[in-house]
Amino acid sequence: MIAVQHIGKSFGKLTVLDDISFEVNNPGIFAVLGPNGSGKTTFLKILLGMVIPETGKMLFDGKDISRSFKYRNKIGYLPQVAQFPDNLTVVEIINMIKNIRQQPAHSEQLISLFGLAKSLDKKLGTLSGGTRQKVNIVLTFMFDNPVIVLDEPTAGLDPVSLIKLKDLIQQEKNAGKIILITSHIMGLVEELADEIIFLLEGQIFFKGTLEDLKSKTGSEDLEHSIATILEP
Amino acid sequence: MFLRITISNILLMVFLSGICREIVVSPQEGLISLKQAIEMANHGDTIRVKPGTYECRNLFIEKPLTLIGEKGAVLDGGNESYVLKLLADNITIEGFEINNSGKSYTKDYAAIYVSGTSGFRIIANKIDQSFFGILVEKSRNGLIRDNRVNGNAKREDESGNGIHLWHCDSVKITNNEVSGMRDGIYLEFVSASQVTQNHTHANVRYGLHFMFSSHDDYVGNTFENNGAGVAVMFSKWIRMESNNFIKNWGTASYGLLLKEIYDGEVINNRFEENTMGIYVDGSSRVNYLNNTLKQNGWAIKVSGGCYSNQFSHNNFIGNSFDISYNSRMNDNTFHGNFWSEYTGYDLDKDGKGDIPYRPVKLFSYIVNQTPETIVLLRSLFVDIINFSEKVSPVFTPDDLVDDSPSMKMFL
Amino acid sequence: MIKILKYSFSDLIRSRWSYIYLVFYLILGFSLLFLNNDLSKAIITLMNIIVVLTPMIGTIFGVMYFYNSREFTELLLAQPVRRSRIFLGQYLGISISLALSLTMGLGIPFLIYGIFQSPEIFNFLMLLVSGTFLTFIFVALSINIALFNTNKIKGFGYAILMWLFFAVIYDGLFLISLVVFNDYPLDNLALTASFLNPIDLSRIMILLKLDISALLGYTGALFQKFFGTGTGLLSSIAMLLIWVMIPIFTMVKKSERKDF
C-alpha cells in the first residue's frame, strides 16, 4: 500500500530524513516514534504531500505520489494542532471538508459520540482546544479511508474522549485499515501499536513489533526501551 | 470757407433726410447687379438685396449707404481678393451671407474690409470660408453686432482672424460668434472700445487677442476650447469682467494671458478646466476680484516681474496647483480668497480661517524646474515634501500667504 | 478552488476586521460628504486615502491571514485538492472580501448622496476600480512574501517594508532621479517608472480624470499621446492587470514547491 523508497530530506544544513526505505502493506497500527527532530512529522508530511522530498520517492497503491493529489482521497489526516478559521461554525467546517472530498461520510455518529451536537452552530474561534480537537477527530474519522494518519492525536483530550478515541482507532484497525500514529505518550503506543518504526537522526533505527523492541533492548516496557536506545 | 462747409452740410442733411431712396436688387427681375445699384445710389440710400447668390468681387462702397440682405441673400467672393470694401463713413451692412474671400499669404483678404471710416455698422451677417472675416483699419465709432464668422482653419499661418481691428477707437463688438479661425477677435492699437457678449470657440490660436490697446472693456464673453485662450498684451487700463474661459487645453495653453498689462481689472470671471487659468507675465497693478478658478491645471501662474497685483475674494476650487511662482520674490497680495484645499479651522466663527493658507506648493516649484515630475502629482511622497515646505519655506516665497482665507465659497 | 474561496470568504466577511474596515470606509465616506458637501473635493481626498490605504490593508490582511491560518492550510493540504487551488481560493477570498468592504463602505454614502445623478460618477467608479485593483495586487504580493518567509515576524516586516517602498520610497527615488537627470529627455523614464509601481499607476489613472488640465500642460509628445487620448487609460488598466497576474503566477509556482 505504502512504499517508501530512499526518501531523503533536509532543511538547510539539517538533514531530517536520510535515505529511508520501508513498506507497509498489511493492515494494522504503526507507531512512528523518535526523539524531537527525528523526522517523524516530516515523514508523515511527505506521505501527505505537504513536504516534497529531495531524493527518493513515495508510492501509494503502487503509484508515485509526487505531483499527484487524488491519492489523498484515501488518507484521513489528524493534524497535531487543531486550528480552524475562527469565524466558521462547526457544522460549516464539517460540510466544507465533506464538500471538498465528495465522499460518503458518517459524521452524525461521531458528533454524538463526542457530544458535539450542542456546539454545531458555535464559531470555531470560541471553542476550547479540547473541543476543537474533537472536531478535528470527527473530520478525520468520518470518511471510510484505507489509510489514517494521526499526529499526536490525544493532545488536549479529556480522559473520556481519550477512551472513545482509542476505541475508534481499534475499530478502524479491525476494519482492516492502515493506521500511522505518532505520539509522545508511550502508554498509548504500547496499548495500540502493532508495529513500531523508530527514527533516529534521520534514519530508521528500528522497525518491528513491540516485543522485538523490548527483547532487543532488554527492557520490560517501551519507555525504558527507548531510554536505552537514546542513552546507551 | 467755414460758412460754405456749414451750409453744404445743412444742405446734405436736408437732402439725406428728404430724398432717401430704397433701391431693390433681385436676381430675377429689374436691377440684377449689386455693383450697378451701388453706382446708381445716392448718399444715404438703402439698397435692399433679395434672396439669391450674387457674385461680388472686390466691391468698393465709397459713399454712405445702407445695404440690407434679405434672408438668403448671398455674396460670393469666388475665392478672389476682398468681397466688400467699406471706404466711406456711415455704411451699414446687414443680414448678408458672405462667402469665399480670396486667400493670400501676402494680402489680408477679408469678407468685409473697412478702412479709414467712421460710423460703420456691420450687423447680423454670416461669414463663411473667408480668409479674414471682418477686417477694420483706422476707423472709429463703429458697431459690429450679431455676426457669425466660421472657418475651418487648421494652421495659424494659413488662416486669418475672425474680427480684426487695427488702429481703431470707439468700436462696439457685441454678440458675435467666431469659430474655426486663427484668432477669434483680434485688436491692435484699439482704444475706448467694448467687446461684449461674444462667443469664440475652436479657433486655432486665441479666442481674443489684444495688443497695444488701452482703455478697453471686455465683458460677458465666452472663450472656449481655443488654441491658447485669450491673450492680452502690452495694454493699459483694460477691464475684463464676467467672461468665461473654458477648456483651453494644451501645452502652454491658458484661459487668460496677461503680458505687460498695467492697471487692469479682472473681475467676476470664470476660469474652468484650462491648463493654466491665468498666466500673468510682467503685469502690475491689476486687481483680480471675485473670480472663480475651478479645476484648472494651474489656477494662476505668475512669472517675470509682477508688482502690486491684488487677488481678493476669488474661489480656487479643485485646481491641480492654485498658485505657481517661478521665483521667491513676491510683491502681490492675496487676501480673503476661498481655497478648496484649505484645511484650517475657524474657531472665532468670523468666516475667516484662523491659520493662514500658503497657496504655493513646493511641488509646483519642482514641476516648473522638471516638467516630467508632473506624473507624481498627488502622490504621498509629494504630499510629504509639500507639507515640510509649508512648515518651513525654502524654495517658495515665504511671504506669499493668504492671512484670512474664506471658509465659504463665494457665490 | 471555488469551494475554498467560498469558505475563506465567508470566514473573512464575518471577521471583526472586515467590519472595522467596512465601518472605517462608511465613516470616511459619510464624513467627507456631509462635512464638505462637495463631491469633487470628497473624491480628491478619497483618492489620496485610497491609493495609500488599500495597499496597506491588503498587505497586512494578506500576511496576517496567511500566517494565522497556517494550521488550517495544512489540513487543507492533506485533502485531495491541488495545492494551487487552495492558495488561489484563499487569495480570492481575502481580496474579494476586502474589495467588498471598500465598495460597500464608500458606495453606500455616495449612493445616498446621489452619485448617480452627478457628473462625478465616472471619477468615483474609477476610484473604486483602482482601489479594487490595488487590493488584489497587494494581497497577492503579501501572500508571496508570506510564502517565501516561514518566519512570521520577518514576513510581516518585509510586507510592511514592501508597502512603504511602493507607497513612499519609490516615488521619492523617482522624483530625485527625475530632478537629477533634468537635462535629459525624461518622457520615457517618467512613464516607465510610473508603470512599474501599481500605486503610481492607479494614481495616474485617477489623475487622468481629475487633473487632465495639468497633465496636458507638459510638452513631451509621448505625454500628449498618452494622456490626451484613451491610450493612457487603456494601458494603465492593462498594466494593472499584469500587476495582478504576475504575483498570482509566482504565488502558484511557489506554492507548488513549498514544504509546509
Coordinates of C-alpha atoms in Angstrom, one line a residue, chain B residues 182-333:
Chain B
R182 CA -6.9 81.9 -36.4
D183 CA -7.8 84.4 -33.6
G184 CA -11.4 84.8 -32.8
I185 CA -11.2 88.6 -32.2
Y186 CA -8.0 90.5 -32.7
L187 CA -7.5 94.1 -31.5
E188 CA -4.3 96.0 -32.1
F189 CA -3.9 99.7 -31.2
V190 CA -7.6 99.9 -30.4
S191 CA -8.8 102.2 -27.6
A192 CA -12.1 103.1 -25.9
S193 CA -13.8 100.0 -27.3
Q194 CA -16.1 97.4 -25.9
V195 CA -16.1 93.7 -26.6
T196 CA -19.2 92.2 -25.0
Q197 CA -21.3 89.1 -25.1
N198 CA -19.2 87.4 -27.8
H199 CA -18.6 83.7 -28.1
T200 CA -15.4 82.5 -29.6
H201 CA -14.6 78.8 -29.7
A202 CA -12.4 76.3 -31.5
N203 CA -10.1 78.9 -33.0
V204 CA -6.6 77.8 -33.8
R205 CA -4.8 80.5 -31.8
Y206 CA -6.5 82.8 -29.4
G207 CA -10.1 83.4 -28.7
L208 CA -9.4 87.0 -28.1
H209 CA -6.1 88.7 -28.8
F210 CA -5.4 92.2 -27.5
M211 CA -2.2 94.1 -28.3
F212 CA -1.2 97.7 -27.6
S213 CA -4.7 98.7 -26.7
S214 CA -5.8 100.7 -23.8
H215 CA -9.0 101.8 -22.0
D216 CA -11.0 98.9 -23.4
D217 CA -13.5 96.7 -21.8
Y218 CA -14.5 93.2 -22.5
V219 CA -17.4 91.9 -20.6
G220 CA -19.6 88.8 -20.7
N221 CA -17.8 86.9 -23.4
T222 CA -17.2 83.2 -23.5
F223 CA -13.9 81.8 -24.7
E224 CA -13.9 78.1 -25.1
N225 CA -11.7 75.5 -26.4
N226 CA -9.4 77.8 -28.3
G227 CA -5.8 77.0 -29.1
A228 CA -4.5 79.2 -26.2
G229 CA -7.3 81.1 -24.7
V230 CA -7.2 84.8 -24.5
A231 CA -4.0 86.9 -24.8
V232 CA -3.9 90.5 -23.5
M233 CA -0.6 92.0 -24.2
F234 CA 1.2 95.4 -23.8
S235 CA -2.0 97.3 -22.8
K236 CA -3.2 99.6 -20.0
W237 CA -6.5 100.2 -18.3
I238 CA -8.3 97.1 -19.5
R239 CA -11.4 96.0 -17.7
M240 CA -12.2 92.3 -18.0
E241 CA -15.4 91.3 -16.4
S242 CA -17.8 88.4 -16.3
N243 CA -16.2 86.4 -19.0
N244 CA -16.0 82.6 -19.2
F245 CA -12.7 80.9 -20.0
I246 CA -13.3 77.3 -20.6
K247 CA -11.3 74.2 -21.6
N248 CA -8.3 75.8 -23.2
W249 CA -6.2 72.7 -23.1
G250 CA -2.7 72.0 -24.3
T251 CA 1.0 72.8 -23.9
A252 CA 1.4 76.4 -22.8
S253 CA -2.3 76.9 -23.2
Y254 CA -4.2 79.2 -20.8
G255 CA -7.6 80.8 -20.2
L256 CA -6.1 84.3 -20.0
L257 CA -2.6 85.5 -20.6
L258 CA -1.7 88.9 -19.2
K259 CA 1.6 90.1 -20.6
E260 CA 2.9 93.6 -19.7
I261 CA -0.5 94.8 -18.5
Y262 CA -0.8 97.7 -16.2
D263 CA -3.7 99.0 -14.1
G264 CA -6.3 96.4 -15.3
E265 CA -9.3 94.9 -13.6
V266 CA -10.1 91.2 -13.8
I267 CA -13.5 90.8 -12.1
N268 CA -16.1 88.2 -11.7
N269 CA -14.7 85.9 -14.5
R270 CA -14.9 82.1 -14.6
F271 CA -11.9 80.0 -15.4
E272 CA -12.7 76.4 -15.8
E273 CA -10.6 73.4 -16.9
N274 CA -7.8 75.3 -18.5
T275 CA -4.3 74.0 -18.5
M276 CA -3.5 77.4 -17.0
G277 CA -6.3 79.6 -15.7
I278 CA -4.5 82.9 -15.7
Y279 CA -0.9 83.3 -16.8
V280 CA 0.5 86.6 -15.5
D281 CA 3.7 87.7 -17.0
G282 CA 5.3 91.1 -16.2
S283 CA 2.0 92.7 -15.2
S284 CA 1.4 95.2 -12.4
R285 CA -1.3 96.9 -10.5
V286 CA -4.0 94.6 -11.7
N287 CA -6.9 93.7 -9.4
Y288 CA -8.3 90.2 -9.5
L289 CA -11.6 90.2 -7.7
N290 CA -14.4 87.7 -7.3
N291 CA -13.2 85.3 -10.0
T292 CA -13.9 81.6 -9.9
L293 CA -11.0 79.3 -10.9
K294 CA -12.1 75.7 -11.0
Q295 CA -10.3 72.5 -12.0
N296 CA -7.5 74.2 -13.9
G297 CA -4.1 72.6 -14.0
W298 CA -2.5 75.8 -12.7
A299 CA -5.1 78.3 -11.5
I300 CA -2.7 81.2 -11.6
K301 CA 0.9 81.1 -12.8
V302 CA 3.0 84.1 -12.1
S303 CA 6.2 84.7 -14.0
G304 CA 8.5 87.7 -14.5
G305 CA 8.3 90.9 -12.5
C306 CA 4.7 91.3 -11.3
Y307 CA 4.2 94.0 -8.7
S308 CA 1.3 95.3 -6.6
N309 CA -1.3 92.9 -8.0
Q310 CA -4.1 92.2 -5.7
F311 CA -6.1 88.9 -5.5
S312 CA -9.1 89.0 -3.3
H313 CA -12.4 87.2 -2.9
N314 CA -11.7 84.7 -5.6
N315 CA -12.7 81.0 -5.5
F316 CA -10.0 78.4 -6.0
I317 CA -11.7 75.1 -6.4
G318 CA -10.0 71.7 -7.2
N319 CA -7.1 73.1 -9.2
S320 CA -4.1 70.9 -9.5
F321 CA -2.0 73.9 -8.4
D322 CA -3.5 77.0 -7.0
I323 CA -0.6 79.5 -7.5
S324 CA 2.7 78.9 -9.1
Y325 CA 5.7 81.3 -8.9
N326 CA 8.9 81.0 -10.7
S327 CA 10.9 83.0 -8.1
R328 CA 11.0 83.6 -4.4
M329 CA 10.1 87.2 -4.9
N330 CA 6.6 88.3 -4.1
D331 CA 5.1 91.8 -4.2
N332 CA 1.5 90.8 -4.7
T333 CA -1.2 90.4 -2.1

